Amino acid sequence: MRVLLVEDNQAICEMIADHLRERGFAVDAVGSGEQALSAARVARIDAAVLDLGLPDTDGMRLLASLRDHQPDLPAIIVTARDGVDDRLRGLNSGADDYIVKPFNLLELEARLRAVLRRAGSRRETRYSLGGITFDTVTRQASALGKPLDLTRREAALLEELMRVPGQVITKDRLEDRLYALEDAGSANALEAAVSRLRRKLSGAQARLAIETKWGIGYRLVESGDT
Ligand code: CA
């Protein structure tokens, strides 16, 4: 899941970004509306977390501009203002949720996941295939009932592949979903993550294989009892 975080207070921005990254999100963290719009042009984002008071705009106006490009973009407004008027204005402006500073990072994360779930009712919370189960809420994978130890990036990769079993996902798309802008440049990171995940899946005797489609991308297939 790729999240655009727009917050001009650098300390708060880093704190939120670090937390979400630890929990498996790819985060593009920026400090202004202009930077947010250019980040959103580069890659499709799954959700936005927007501070209300930004140096060059406000979170609600920014949300409207972001939705010009991506009408269904799920969004949470974060703000220090806590008047009922502001809260109503936030929700009426189309934000899916509204959270007031100071807030607990786990609460923000939970609300973000709720907003993402509501946005994609086709998006399952649990995938199961070839003996592997992945829970998108706890981020835990298990193989034949036993927990599978994955890094957050391997878990994110497995989630993307399990969402569309049998379909080829292009490398560009996977990189978009897994790596935020500041991680770009690690050219072989995706290949490396794929081979680590392959090793772990076969080590766990999963009947799942990640096929490489040369020059295109990858797809997840259920393998026979060979
Ligand atoms: Ca601010």
Tab-separated table of C-alpha atoms and ligand atoms in Angstrom:
chain	number	residue	atom	x	y	z
A	1	MET	CA	0.000	0.000	0.000
A	2	ARG	CA	1.337	3.374	-0.969
A	3	VAL	CA	0.451	6.372	1.173
A	4	LEU	CA	1.006	10.040	0.456
A	5	LEU	CA	1.691	11.877	3.706
A	6	VAL	CA	1.545	15.679	3.622
A	7	GLU	CA	2.645	17.381	6.825
A	8	ASP	CA	4.822	20.481	7.099
A	9	ASN	CA	5.897	19.887	10.684
A	10	GLN	CA	8.998	17.845	10.004
A	11	ALA	CA	9.118	16.082	13.360
A	12	ILE	CA	5.487	14.971	13.130
A	13	CYS	CA	5.932	14.049	9.498
A	14	GLU	CA	8.910	11.804	10.249
A	15	MET	CA	7.204	10.233	13.219
A	16	ILE	CA	4.127	9.273	11.184
A	17	ALA	CA	6.200	8.163	8.184
A	18	ASP	CA	8.490	5.982	10.318
A	19	HIS	CA	5.547	4.337	11.996
A	20	LEU	CA	3.706	3.597	8.758
A	21	ARG	CA	6.861	2.283	7.084
A	22	GLU	CA	7.502	-0.031	9.995
A	23	ARG	CA	3.995	-1.307	9.530
A	24	GLY	CA	4.534	-2.136	5.878
A	25	PHE	CA	3.311	0.915	3.971
A	26	ALA	CA	5.335	2.622	1.272
A	27	VAL	CA	5.196	6.286	2.304
A	28	ASP	CA	5.828	9.376	0.202
A	29	ALA	CA	6.289	12.051	2.846
A	30	VAL	CA	6.197	15.680	1.719
A	31	GLY	CA	5.763	19.069	3.379
A	32	SER	CA	3.676	21.133	0.957
A	33	GLY	CA	0.731	20.956	-1.406
A	34	GLU	CA	2.942	21.484	-4.425
A	35	GLN	CA	5.232	18.597	-3.494
A	36	ALA	CA	2.173	16.457	-2.817
A	37	LEU	CA	0.748	17.104	-6.280
A	38	SER	CA	4.011	16.226	-7.979
A	39	ALA	CA	4.394	13.057	-5.909
A	40	ALA	CA	0.852	12.027	-6.872
A	41	ARG	CA	1.637	12.586	-10.545
A	42	VAL	CA	4.615	10.228	-10.403
A	43	ALA	CA	2.831	7.212	-8.963
A	44	ARG	CA	-0.648	6.089	-8.131
A	45	ILE	CA	-1.256	6.281	-4.399
A	46	ASP	CA	-3.654	4.158	-2.356
A	47	ALA	CA	-4.482	6.765	0.281
A	48	ALA	CA	-3.531	10.239	1.493
A	49	VAL	CA	-2.969	11.548	5.003
A	50	LEU	CA	-3.192	15.323	4.860
A	51	ASP	CA	-2.389	17.980	7.426
A	52	LEU	CA	-4.991	20.738	7.384
A	53	GLY	CA	-2.612	23.720	7.746
A	54	LEU	CA	0.033	23.622	5.019
A	55	PRO	CA	2.375	26.443	3.958
A	56	ASP	CA	0.957	26.818	0.438
A	57	THR	CA	-2.593	25.502	0.733
A	58	ASP	CA	-4.837	23.691	3.147
A	59	GLY	CA	-5.505	19.981	3.374
A	60	MET	CA	-9.053	20.213	2.071
A	61	ARG	CA	-8.136	22.234	-0.987
A	62	LEU	CA	-5.257	19.877	-1.627
A	63	LEU	CA	-7.587	16.902	-1.344
A	64	ALA	CA	-9.840	18.421	-4.000
A	65	SER	CA	-6.866	18.832	-6.363
A	66	LEU	CA	-5.614	15.312	-5.718
A	67	ARG	CA	-9.074	13.971	-6.484
A	68	ASP	CA	-9.092	15.772	-9.832
A	69	HIS	CA	-6.575	13.106	-10.834
A	70	GLN	CA	-7.831	10.256	-8.681
A	71	PRO	CA	-11.524	10.725	-7.818
A	72	ASP	CA	-11.793	7.847	-5.344
A	73	LEU	CA	-8.634	8.583	-3.399
A	74	PRO	CA	-9.224	7.640	0.256
A	75	ALA	CA	-8.066	10.436	2.549
A	76	ILE	CA	-7.672	11.282	6.204
A	77	ILE	CA	-7.310	14.880	7.343
A	78	VAL	CA	-4.994	15.437	10.310
A	79	THR	CA	-5.284	18.676	12.189
A	80	ALA	CA	-4.719	20.570	15.410
A	81	ARG	CA	-8.083	22.274	15.048
A	82	ASP	CA	-10.715	20.424	16.964
A	83	GLY	CA	-13.812	22.588	16.774
A	84	VAL	CA	-16.959	20.821	15.682
A	85	ASP	CA	-17.179	23.234	12.726
A	86	ASP	CA	-13.756	22.200	11.490
A	87	ARG	CA	-14.543	18.569	11.921
A	88	LEU	CA	-17.763	18.897	9.941
A	89	ARG	CA	-16.024	20.955	7.294
A	90	GLY	CA	-13.414	18.211	6.974
A	91	LEU	CA	-15.951	15.471	6.555
A	92	ASN	CA	-18.186	17.532	4.296
A	93	SER	CA	-15.220	18.336	2.085
A	94	GLY	CA	-15.028	14.660	1.291
A	95	ALA	CA	-12.337	13.401	3.620
A	96	ASP	CA	-13.080	9.836	4.660
A	97	ASP	CA	-11.927	10.469	8.179
A	98	TYR	CA	-10.628	13.214	10.388
A	99	ILE	CA	-8.123	12.906	13.223
A	100	VAL	CA	-7.160	15.598	15.731
A	101	LYS	CA	-3.626	16.213	17.062
A	102	PRO	CA	-2.261	14.981	19.321
A	103	PHE	CA	-3.210	11.476	18.270
A	104	ASN	CA	-1.919	8.002	18.816
A	105	LEU	CA	0.002	6.538	15.884
A	106	LEU	CA	-1.730	3.197	16.249
A	107	GLU	CA	-5.076	4.957	16.027
A	108	LEU	CA	-4.038	6.754	12.867
A	109	GLU	CA	-2.849	3.466	11.393
A	110	ALA	CA	-6.102	1.711	12.328
A	111	ARG	CA	-8.170	4.493	10.771
A	112	LEU	CA	-6.039	4.429	7.659
A	113	ARG	CA	-6.558	0.700	7.258
A	114	ALA	CA	-10.297	1.114	7.843
A	115	VAL	CA	-10.493	3.802	5.178
A	116	LEU	CA	-8.537	1.594	2.769
A	117	ARG	CA	-10.828	-1.350	3.454
A	118	ARG	CA	-13.935	0.724	2.884
A	119	ALA	CA	-12.466	2.169	-0.308
A	120	GLY	CA	-11.899	-1.227	-1.823
A	121	SER	CA	-14.688	-3.545	-0.859
A	122	ARG	CA	-13.183	-5.856	-3.468
A	123	ARG	CA	-10.038	-5.771	-1.383
A	124	GLU	CA	-10.054	-8.794	0.881
A	125	THR	CA	-8.676	-8.689	4.394
A	126	ARG	CA	-7.366	-12.219	4.141
A	127	TYR	CA	-5.919	-14.117	1.205
A	128	SER	CA	-5.488	-17.827	1.065
A	129	LEU	CA	-3.802	-19.844	-1.675
A	130	GLY	CA	-1.539	-22.842	-2.032
A	131	GLY	CA	-1.289	-23.410	1.708
A	132	ILE	CA	-0.357	-19.795	2.404
A	133	THR	CA	-2.630	-17.386	4.222
A	134	PHE	CA	-1.982	-13.681	4.465
A	135	ASP	CA	-3.895	-11.434	6.833
A	136	THR	CA	-3.812	-7.851	5.576
A	137	VAL	CA	-4.780	-6.437	8.971
A	138	THR	CA	-2.164	-8.127	11.162
A	139	ARG	CA	0.342	-8.315	8.254
A	140	GLN	CA	1.030	-11.903	9.251
A	141	ALA	CA	1.523	-14.699	6.752
A	142	SER	CA	1.253	-18.326	7.651
A	143	ALA	CA	2.234	-21.467	5.810
A	144	LEU	CA	0.110	-24.545	6.466
A	145	GLY	CA	-1.013	-22.938	9.714
A	146	LYS	CA	2.451	-21.971	10.964
A	147	PRO	CA	3.567	-18.328	11.074
A	148	LEU	CA	5.872	-17.384	8.232
A	149	ASP	CA	8.583	-14.918	9.139
A	150	LEU	CA	8.603	-12.186	6.497
A	151	THR	CA	10.139	-8.722	6.436
A	152	ARG	CA	7.636	-5.920	5.967
A	153	ARG	CA	8.689	-5.594	2.335
A	154	GLU	CA	8.340	-9.300	1.650
A	155	ALA	CA	4.918	-9.168	3.285
A	156	ALA	CA	3.917	-6.239	1.081
A	157	LEU	CA	5.137	-8.109	-1.985
A	158	LEU	CA	3.224	-11.245	-1.030
A	159	GLU	CA	0.083	-9.155	-0.484
A	160	GLU	CA	0.322	-7.563	-3.929
A	161	LEU	CA	0.838	-10.941	-5.594
A	162	MET	CA	-1.909	-12.686	-3.637
A	163	ARG	CA	-4.401	-9.988	-4.465
A	164	VAL	CA	-4.390	-11.002	-8.138
A	165	PRO	CA	-3.295	-14.638	-8.312
A	166	GLY	CA	-2.530	-15.867	-11.807
A	167	GLN	CA	-2.260	-12.352	-13.214
A	168	VAL	CA	1.006	-10.831	-14.309
A	169	ILE	CA	1.899	-7.684	-12.381
A	170	THR	CA	4.442	-5.501	-14.102
A	171	LYS	CA	7.696	-4.668	-12.360
A	172	ASP	CA	6.863	-0.970	-12.567
A	173	ARG	CA	3.587	-1.470	-10.833
A	174	LEU	CA	5.099	-3.604	-8.079
A	175	GLU	CA	7.856	-1.059	-7.548
A	176	ASP	CA	5.226	1.678	-7.320
A	177	ARG	CA	3.318	-0.204	-4.688
A	178	LEU	CA	6.337	-1.259	-2.652
A	179	TYR	CA	8.794	1.582	-2.765
A	180	ALA	CA	8.244	5.221	-1.964
A	181	LEU	CA	10.053	7.916	-3.927
A	182	GLU	CA	12.986	8.205	-1.556
A	183	ASP	CA	13.719	4.497	-1.882
A	184	ALA	CA	14.025	4.737	-5.655
A	185	GLY	CA	17.447	3.989	-7.061
A	186	SER	CA	17.754	0.547	-5.571
A	187	ALA	CA	17.440	-1.000	-9.021
A	188	ASN	CA	17.594	-4.628	-7.976
A	189	ALA	CA	15.641	-4.297	-4.745
A	190	LEU	CA	12.508	-5.837	-6.229
A	191	GLU	CA	14.369	-8.811	-7.750
A	192	ALA	CA	16.110	-9.384	-4.436
A	193	ALA	CA	12.826	-9.271	-2.521
A	194	VAL	CA	11.244	-11.701	-4.986
A	195	SER	CA	14.039	-14.226	-4.588
A	196	ARG	CA	13.959	-13.985	-0.788
A	197	LEU	CA	10.204	-14.511	-0.799
A	198	ARG	CA	10.574	-17.463	-3.180
A	199	ARG	CA	13.071	-19.095	-0.832
A	200	LYS	CA	10.788	-18.621	2.134
A	201	LEU	CA	7.745	-19.970	0.302
A	202	SER	CA	9.541	-23.070	-0.860
A	203	GLY	CA	11.179	-23.519	2.552
A	204	ALA	CA	7.678	-23.561	4.034
A	205	GLN	CA	6.533	-26.136	1.466
A	206	ALA	CA	3.928	-23.774	0.087
A	207	ARG	CA	2.323	-24.830	-3.158
A	208	LEU	CA	2.861	-21.355	-4.522
A	209	ALA	CA	5.358	-20.229	-7.102
A	210	ILE	CA	6.332	-16.738	-8.243
A	211	GLU	CA	6.832	-16.963	-11.977
A	212	THR	CA	9.035	-14.476	-13.764
A	213	LYS	CA	7.731	-13.135	-17.037
A	214	TRP	CA	10.936	-11.846	-18.527
A	215	GLY	CA	10.867	-8.179	-19.370
A	216	ILE	CA	7.341	-7.828	-17.964
A	217	GLY	CA	6.915	-8.784	-14.364
A	218	TYR	CA	5.790	-11.532	-12.048
A	219	ARG	CA	2.791	-13.637	-11.312
A	220	LEU	CA	1.779	-15.918	-8.511
A	221	VAL	CA	0.636	-19.416	-9.441
A	222	GLU	CA	-0.452	-22.369	-7.431
A	223	SER	CA	1.955	-25.168	-8.190
A	224	GLY	CA	1.004	-28.797	-8.620
A	225	ASP	CA	2.305	-31.638	-6.481
A	226	THR	CA	5.464	-32.071	-8.505
B	1	CA	CA	0.722	22.227	9.529
